[in-house]
Amino acid sequence: MPFTWQGRNGESQMVAGGPQYPIWFTNLIYHNTLYTLTYKWPGLNDHSCSKIPGVNLDQLNQVFSTARFVGREILEQNPRRYVNHWRVGAVQPQRPPGKFLRFPLALGDIYVDQRNRGTFWQVLQFGIQNLYDPELDEWLVMKTFEHKPGSVTLPRRCQTPQ
């Protein structure tokens, strides 16, 4: 299934799938608000736009800044990708190290090109952000990567009334 991620001026839009695929959704940060809209998903009849105000690119980057280095790896794709593997997660409640009960809300493994840390080749996400998936996870594997601004548009279904 195709996957694209575009950004410009602090706004970003990720689109997975499309009209001809069994899954089609978009997540975007637009004017400091996180939107998610699922057009198609097996067994899902609600296709409303979810809106979480106050989430912006700076906050997303703050979360990524807490990532832990897992190690250097080679992704066995064609071509082979030499990457640094990073892990970022969110748990509640926040506790100091030790024997405390914690609940994982989200976990992400991000595989970043060793020569260009602005390029990620693979991502595994797990957590409540993937509630529609029976495994609560999602793999993204990039075949190509372009470093140029894209176009970010808010879907009509997510437009706020004027």
mmCIF file of C-alpha atoms in Angstrom:
data_model
loop_
_atom_site.group_PDB
_atom_site.id
_atom_site.type_symbol
_atom_site.label_atom_id
_atom_site.label_comp_id
_atom_site.label_asym_id
_atom_site.label_seq_id
_atom_site.Cartn_x
_atom_site.Cartn_y
_atom_site.Cartn_z
ATOM 1 C CA MET A 1 0.000 0.000 0.000
ATOM 2 C CA PRO A 2 1.469 3.420 -0.842
ATOM 3 C CA PHE A 3 2.516 5.821 1.874
ATOM 4 C CA THR A 4 3.522 9.465 1.533
ATOM 5 C CA TRP A 5 4.613 12.060 4.060
ATOM 6 C CA GLN A 6 4.886 15.709 3.068
ATOM 7 C CA GLY A 7 5.679 18.838 5.007
ATOM 8 C CA ARG A 8 6.025 22.566 4.597
ATOM 9 C CA ASN A 9 6.384 25.469 7.072
ATOM 10 C CA GLY A 10 5.736 23.364 10.196
ATOM 11 C CA GLU A 11 2.734 21.537 8.778
ATOM 12 C CA SER A 12 2.844 17.886 7.760
ATOM 13 C CA GLN A 13 0.570 15.344 6.136
ATOM 14 C CA MET A 14 0.872 11.577 5.979
ATOM 15 C CA VAL A 15 -1.373 9.583 3.632
ATOM 16 C CA ALA A 16 -1.561 5.789 3.636
ATOM 17 C CA GLY A 17 -3.382 3.761 1.006
ATOM 18 C CA GLY A 18 -5.855 5.250 -1.421
ATOM 19 C CA PRO A 19 -9.287 4.742 -2.996
ATOM 20 C CA GLN A 20 -8.268 1.456 -4.661
ATOM 21 C CA TYR A 21 -6.806 -0.078 -1.428
ATOM 22 C CA PRO A 22 -8.656 -1.686 1.501
ATOM 23 C CA ILE A 23 -7.121 0.929 3.840
ATOM 24 C CA TRP A 24 -6.973 4.679 3.213
ATOM 25 C CA PHE A 25 -6.351 7.352 5.843
ATOM 26 C CA THR A 26 -4.521 10.609 6.481
ATOM 27 C CA ASN A 27 -2.924 12.136 9.565
ATOM 28 C CA LEU A 28 -1.868 15.747 9.452
ATOM 29 C CA ILE A 29 -0.724 18.658 11.543
ATOM 30 C CA TYR A 30 -2.384 21.794 10.211
ATOM 31 C CA HIS A 31 -2.382 25.175 12.005
ATOM 32 C CA ASN A 32 -1.162 23.584 15.291
ATOM 33 C CA THR A 33 -3.922 20.963 15.270
ATOM 34 C CA LEU A 34 -3.562 17.215 14.727
ATOM 35 C CA TYR A 35 -6.211 15.702 12.443
ATOM 36 C CA THR A 36 -6.808 12.094 11.515
ATOM 37 C CA LEU A 37 -9.327 11.008 8.930
ATOM 38 C CA THR A 38 -9.967 7.380 7.959
ATOM 39 C CA TYR A 39 -11.638 7.109 4.573
ATOM 40 C CA LYS A 40 -11.562 3.294 4.393
ATOM 41 C CA TRP A 41 -10.816 0.602 6.964
ATOM 42 C CA PRO A 42 -12.223 -2.956 7.113
ATOM 43 C CA GLY A 43 -15.176 -3.082 9.509
ATOM 44 C CA LEU A 44 -15.192 0.678 10.164
ATOM 45 C CA ASN A 45 -18.330 2.672 9.354
ATOM 46 C CA ASP A 46 -17.443 5.947 11.124
ATOM 47 C CA HIS A 47 -15.462 8.170 8.767
ATOM 48 C CA SER A 48 -15.528 11.409 10.725
ATOM 49 C CA CYS A 49 -12.465 13.584 11.135
ATOM 50 C CA SER A 50 -10.834 13.451 14.580
ATOM 51 C CA LYS A 51 -9.280 16.714 15.735
ATOM 52 C CA ILE A 52 -6.798 17.209 18.584
ATOM 53 C CA PRO A 53 -6.029 20.931 18.990
ATOM 54 C CA GLY A 54 -2.651 22.174 20.195
ATOM 55 C CA VAL A 55 -0.491 19.399 18.698
ATOM 56 C CA ASN A 56 2.181 20.847 16.427
ATOM 57 C CA LEU A 57 5.453 19.904 14.768
ATOM 58 C CA ASP A 58 7.534 21.275 17.680
ATOM 59 C CA GLN A 59 5.737 18.945 20.107
ATOM 60 C CA LEU A 60 6.224 15.990 17.760
ATOM 61 C CA ASN A 61 9.934 16.807 17.517
ATOM 62 C CA GLN A 62 10.128 17.041 21.345
ATOM 63 C CA VAL A 63 8.782 13.499 21.554
ATOM 64 C CA PHE A 64 11.329 12.317 18.968
ATOM 65 C CA SER A 65 14.127 14.018 20.939
ATOM 66 C CA THR A 66 13.525 11.508 23.767
ATOM 67 C CA ALA A 67 14.275 8.545 21.464
ATOM 68 C CA ARG A 68 16.820 5.996 22.657
ATOM 69 C CA PHE A 69 19.533 4.624 20.376
ATOM 70 C CA VAL A 70 19.079 0.875 19.835
ATOM 71 C CA GLY A 71 21.964 0.264 17.437
ATOM 72 C CA ARG A 72 23.322 0.249 13.900
ATOM 73 C CA GLU A 73 21.515 -2.140 11.552
ATOM 74 C CA ILE A 74 21.203 -3.165 7.913
ATOM 75 C CA LEU A 75 17.700 -3.403 6.466
ATOM 76 C CA GLU A 76 17.726 -6.326 4.039
ATOM 77 C CA GLN A 77 15.846 -4.567 1.248
ATOM 78 C CA ASN A 78 16.813 -3.905 -2.331
ATOM 79 C CA PRO A 79 18.941 -1.860 -2.048
ATOM 80 C CA ARG A 80 20.272 -2.570 1.431
ATOM 81 C CA ARG A 81 19.770 0.319 3.847
ATOM 82 C CA TYR A 82 22.382 1.114 6.506
ATOM 83 C CA VAL A 83 20.430 2.653 9.369
ATOM 84 C CA ASN A 84 20.529 3.736 12.974
ATOM 85 C CA HIS A 85 17.666 2.177 14.919
ATOM 86 C CA TRP A 86 15.934 4.492 17.432
ATOM 87 C CA ARG A 87 13.054 3.765 19.847
ATOM 88 C CA VAL A 88 10.636 6.281 21.302
ATOM 89 C CA GLY A 89 7.759 5.536 23.642
ATOM 90 C CA ALA A 90 5.061 6.975 25.856
ATOM 91 C CA VAL A 91 3.942 5.359 29.106
ATOM 92 C CA GLN A 92 1.594 6.418 31.884
ATOM 93 C CA PRO A 93 1.923 7.181 34.666
ATOM 94 C CA GLN A 94 5.382 8.749 34.579
ATOM 95 C CA ARG A 95 7.490 7.062 37.279
ATOM 96 C CA PRO A 96 11.173 6.965 38.196
ATOM 97 C CA PRO A 97 13.150 3.796 37.416
ATOM 98 C CA GLY A 98 12.133 0.899 39.614
ATOM 99 C CA LYS A 99 9.344 -1.536 40.280
ATOM 100 C CA PHE A 100 6.307 0.544 39.306
ATOM 101 C CA LEU A 101 3.259 -0.377 37.263
ATOM 102 C CA ARG A 102 3.251 1.455 33.912
ATOM 103 C CA PHE A 103 0.984 1.228 30.866
ATOM 104 C CA PRO A 104 2.425 1.627 27.350
ATOM 105 C CA LEU A 105 0.422 4.094 25.275
ATOM 106 C CA ALA A 106 2.668 4.194 22.212
ATOM 107 C CA LEU A 107 5.974 2.839 20.991
ATOM 108 C CA GLY A 108 7.850 3.611 17.810
ATOM 109 C CA ASP A 109 10.926 2.061 16.216
ATOM 110 C CA ILE A 110 12.442 4.431 13.670
ATOM 111 C CA TYR A 111 15.174 3.354 11.243
ATOM 112 C CA VAL A 112 17.145 6.431 10.122
ATOM 113 C CA ASP A 113 19.716 6.524 7.307
ATOM 114 C CA GLN A 114 23.236 6.479 8.800
ATOM 115 C CA ARG A 115 24.483 9.108 6.321
ATOM 116 C CA ASN A 116 21.432 11.406 6.382
ATOM 117 C CA ARG A 117 19.505 11.624 9.640
ATOM 118 C CA GLY A 118 16.764 13.548 7.826
ATOM 119 C CA THR A 119 15.801 10.313 6.026
ATOM 120 C CA PHE A 120 13.899 7.495 7.697
ATOM 121 C CA TRP A 121 13.520 4.221 5.818
ATOM 122 C CA GLN A 122 11.279 2.224 8.119
ATOM 123 C CA VAL A 123 8.968 2.792 11.094
ATOM 124 C CA LEU A 124 7.074 0.427 13.376
ATOM 125 C CA GLN A 125 4.380 2.109 15.453
ATOM 126 C CA PHE A 126 2.505 0.390 18.252
ATOM 127 C CA GLY A 127 -0.121 1.860 20.529
ATOM 128 C CA ILE A 128 -3.463 3.509 20.997
ATOM 129 C CA GLN A 129 -2.940 5.645 17.884
ATOM 130 C CA ASN A 130 -3.585 2.431 15.890
ATOM 131 C CA LEU A 131 -6.885 1.445 17.546
ATOM 132 C CA TYR A 132 -8.449 0.188 14.308
ATOM 133 C CA ASP A 133 -5.744 -2.413 13.677
ATOM 134 C CA PRO A 134 -6.288 -5.762 15.462
ATOM 135 C CA GLU A 135 -2.557 -5.898 16.314
ATOM 136 C CA LEU A 136 -2.396 -2.200 17.355
ATOM 137 C CA ASP A 137 0.632 -1.747 15.119
ATOM 138 C CA GLU A 138 1.634 -0.323 11.766
ATOM 139 C CA TRP A 139 4.725 -0.751 9.581
ATOM 140 C CA LEU A 140 5.906 1.944 7.205
ATOM 141 C CA VAL A 141 8.625 1.041 4.712
ATOM 142 C CA MET A 142 9.881 3.790 2.436
ATOM 143 C CA LYS A 143 11.112 2.870 -1.055
ATOM 144 C CA THR A 144 12.165 6.409 -2.030
ATOM 145 C CA PHE A 145 12.711 9.623 -0.132
ATOM 146 C CA GLU A 146 12.797 13.181 -1.489
ATOM 147 C CA HIS A 147 13.999 16.162 0.516
ATOM 148 C CA LYS A 148 11.795 18.921 -0.828
ATOM 149 C CA PRO A 149 8.756 20.760 0.518
ATOM 150 C CA GLY A 150 5.414 19.180 -0.186
ATOM 151 C CA SER A 151 1.859 20.377 -0.243
ATOM 152 C CA VAL A 152 -0.237 20.034 2.930
ATOM 153 C CA THR A 153 -3.995 20.328 2.510
ATOM 154 C CA LEU A 154 -6.792 19.935 5.031
ATOM 155 C CA PRO A 155 -9.441 17.465 3.764
ATOM 156 C CA ARG A 156 -12.901 18.989 3.258
ATOM 157 C CA ARG A 157 -14.324 16.658 5.904
ATOM 158 C CA CYS A 158 -11.954 18.228 8.463
ATOM 159 C CA GLN A 159 -12.755 21.844 7.595
ATOM 160 C CA THR A 160 -14.029 23.891 10.490
ATOM 161 C CA PRO A 161 -17.271 25.845 9.901
ATOM 162 C CA GLN A 162 -16.643 29.498 9.007
#
